[in-house]
Amino acid sequence: MRGVCRRYISDEQTVEDVLHDAFVIIFTSFDRLRDVRRAEQWMMAITRNEITGTVPNFFHQIRQ
C-alpha cells in the first residue's frame, strides 16, 4: 500500500497521512468485507480512494 501511495505522492508526510487514513477506514470497516480472499484488493481500493482525495488529477495521472 505504501508503494502505491509513493507512486502518486512524493511527500513522505502526505504518504503517511494517506496510509493512516486508509488504515482507519480499513479497521473500522472490516466487518463490511464480504470475501476475506479479496482482502488485499479491498484494502488497495480503499487506499486508492484515499489517494484520489489527496492528489489533484489522480485519474488523469493513471491514464497517462
mmCIF file of C-alpha atoms in Angstrom:
data_model
loop_
_atom_site.group_PDB
_atom_site.id
_atom_site.type_symbol
_atom_site.label_atom_id
_atom_site.label_comp_id
_atom_site.label_asym_id
_atom_site.label_seq_id
_atom_site.Cartn_x
_atom_site.Cartn_y
_atom_site.Cartn_z
ATOM 1 C CA MET A 1 0.000 0.000 0.000
ATOM 2 C CA ARG A 2 2.890 2.320 0.739
ATOM 3 C CA GLY A 3 4.272 1.654 -2.732
ATOM 4 C CA VAL A 4 1.001 2.689 -4.361
ATOM 5 C CA CYS A 5 0.967 5.876 -2.301
ATOM 6 C CA ARG A 6 4.567 6.684 -3.175
ATOM 7 C CA ARG A 7 3.825 6.198 -6.852
ATOM 8 C CA TYR A 8 1.474 9.190 -6.805
ATOM 9 C CA ILE A 9 2.626 11.180 -3.774
ATOM 10 C CA SER A 10 6.188 12.479 -3.473
ATOM 11 C CA ASP A 11 5.904 13.990 0.012
ATOM 12 C CA GLU A 12 6.589 11.334 2.665
ATOM 13 C CA GLN A 13 4.428 13.036 5.316
ATOM 14 C CA THR A 14 1.472 13.040 2.921
ATOM 15 C CA VAL A 15 2.103 9.344 2.208
ATOM 16 C CA GLU A 16 1.959 8.684 5.953
ATOM 17 C CA ASP A 17 -1.248 10.703 6.296
ATOM 18 C CA VAL A 18 -2.951 8.844 3.438
ATOM 19 C CA LEU A 19 -1.879 5.470 4.837
ATOM 20 C CA HIS A 20 -3.109 6.421 8.297
ATOM 21 C CA ASP A 21 -6.498 7.470 6.949
ATOM 22 C CA ALA A 22 -6.740 4.321 4.843
ATOM 23 C CA PHE A 23 -5.929 2.061 7.810
ATOM 24 C CA VAL A 24 -8.515 3.792 9.968
ATOM 25 C CA ILE A 25 -11.142 3.129 7.307
ATOM 26 C CA ILE A 26 -9.967 -0.467 6.840
ATOM 27 C CA PHE A 27 -10.062 -1.327 10.539
ATOM 28 C CA THR A 28 -13.369 0.392 11.190
ATOM 29 C CA SER A 29 -14.979 -1.176 8.114
ATOM 30 C CA PHE A 30 -13.563 -4.691 8.287
ATOM 31 C CA ASP A 31 -16.994 -6.103 9.104
ATOM 32 C CA ARG A 32 -18.125 -4.988 5.618
ATOM 33 C CA LEU A 33 -15.554 -7.123 3.832
ATOM 34 C CA ARG A 34 -17.649 -9.755 2.067
ATOM 35 C CA ASP A 35 -14.916 -12.132 0.925
ATOM 36 C CA VAL A 36 -11.736 -12.420 3.015
ATOM 37 C CA ARG A 37 -9.953 -13.877 -0.013
ATOM 38 C CA ARG A 38 -10.248 -10.428 -1.583
ATOM 39 C CA ALA A 39 -8.980 -8.523 1.466
ATOM 40 C CA GLU A 40 -5.843 -7.281 -0.286
ATOM 41 C CA GLN A 41 -7.789 -5.900 -3.257
ATOM 42 C CA TRP A 42 -10.319 -4.337 -0.894
ATOM 43 C CA MET A 43 -7.576 -2.615 1.117
ATOM 44 C CA MET A 44 -5.898 -1.363 -2.061
ATOM 45 C CA ALA A 45 -9.199 0.064 -3.307
ATOM 46 C CA ILE A 46 -9.626 1.957 -0.044
ATOM 47 C CA THR A 47 -6.065 3.246 -0.315
ATOM 48 C CA ARG A 48 -6.628 4.377 -3.917
ATOM 49 C CA ASN A 49 -9.797 6.150 -2.832
ATOM 50 C CA GLU A 50 -7.840 7.991 -0.160
ATOM 51 C CA ILE A 51 -5.203 8.982 -2.720
ATOM 52 C CA THR A 52 -7.883 10.404 -5.021
ATOM 53 C CA GLY A 53 -8.881 12.811 -2.281
ATOM 54 C CA THR A 54 -5.273 13.916 -1.810
ATOM 55 C CA VAL A 55 -3.683 14.039 -5.263
ATOM 56 C CA PRO A 56 -5.155 16.506 -7.756
ATOM 57 C CA ASN A 57 -5.816 14.991 -11.182
ATOM 58 C CA PHE A 58 -5.200 11.463 -9.839
ATOM 59 C CA PHE A 59 -7.229 9.752 -12.551
ATOM 60 C CA HIS A 60 -5.544 11.807 -15.249
ATOM 61 C CA GLN A 61 -2.149 10.583 -13.994
ATOM 62 C CA ILE A 62 -3.295 6.945 -14.135
ATOM 63 C CA ARG A 63 -4.386 7.177 -17.754
ATOM 64 C CA GLN A 64 -1.030 8.529 -18.938
#
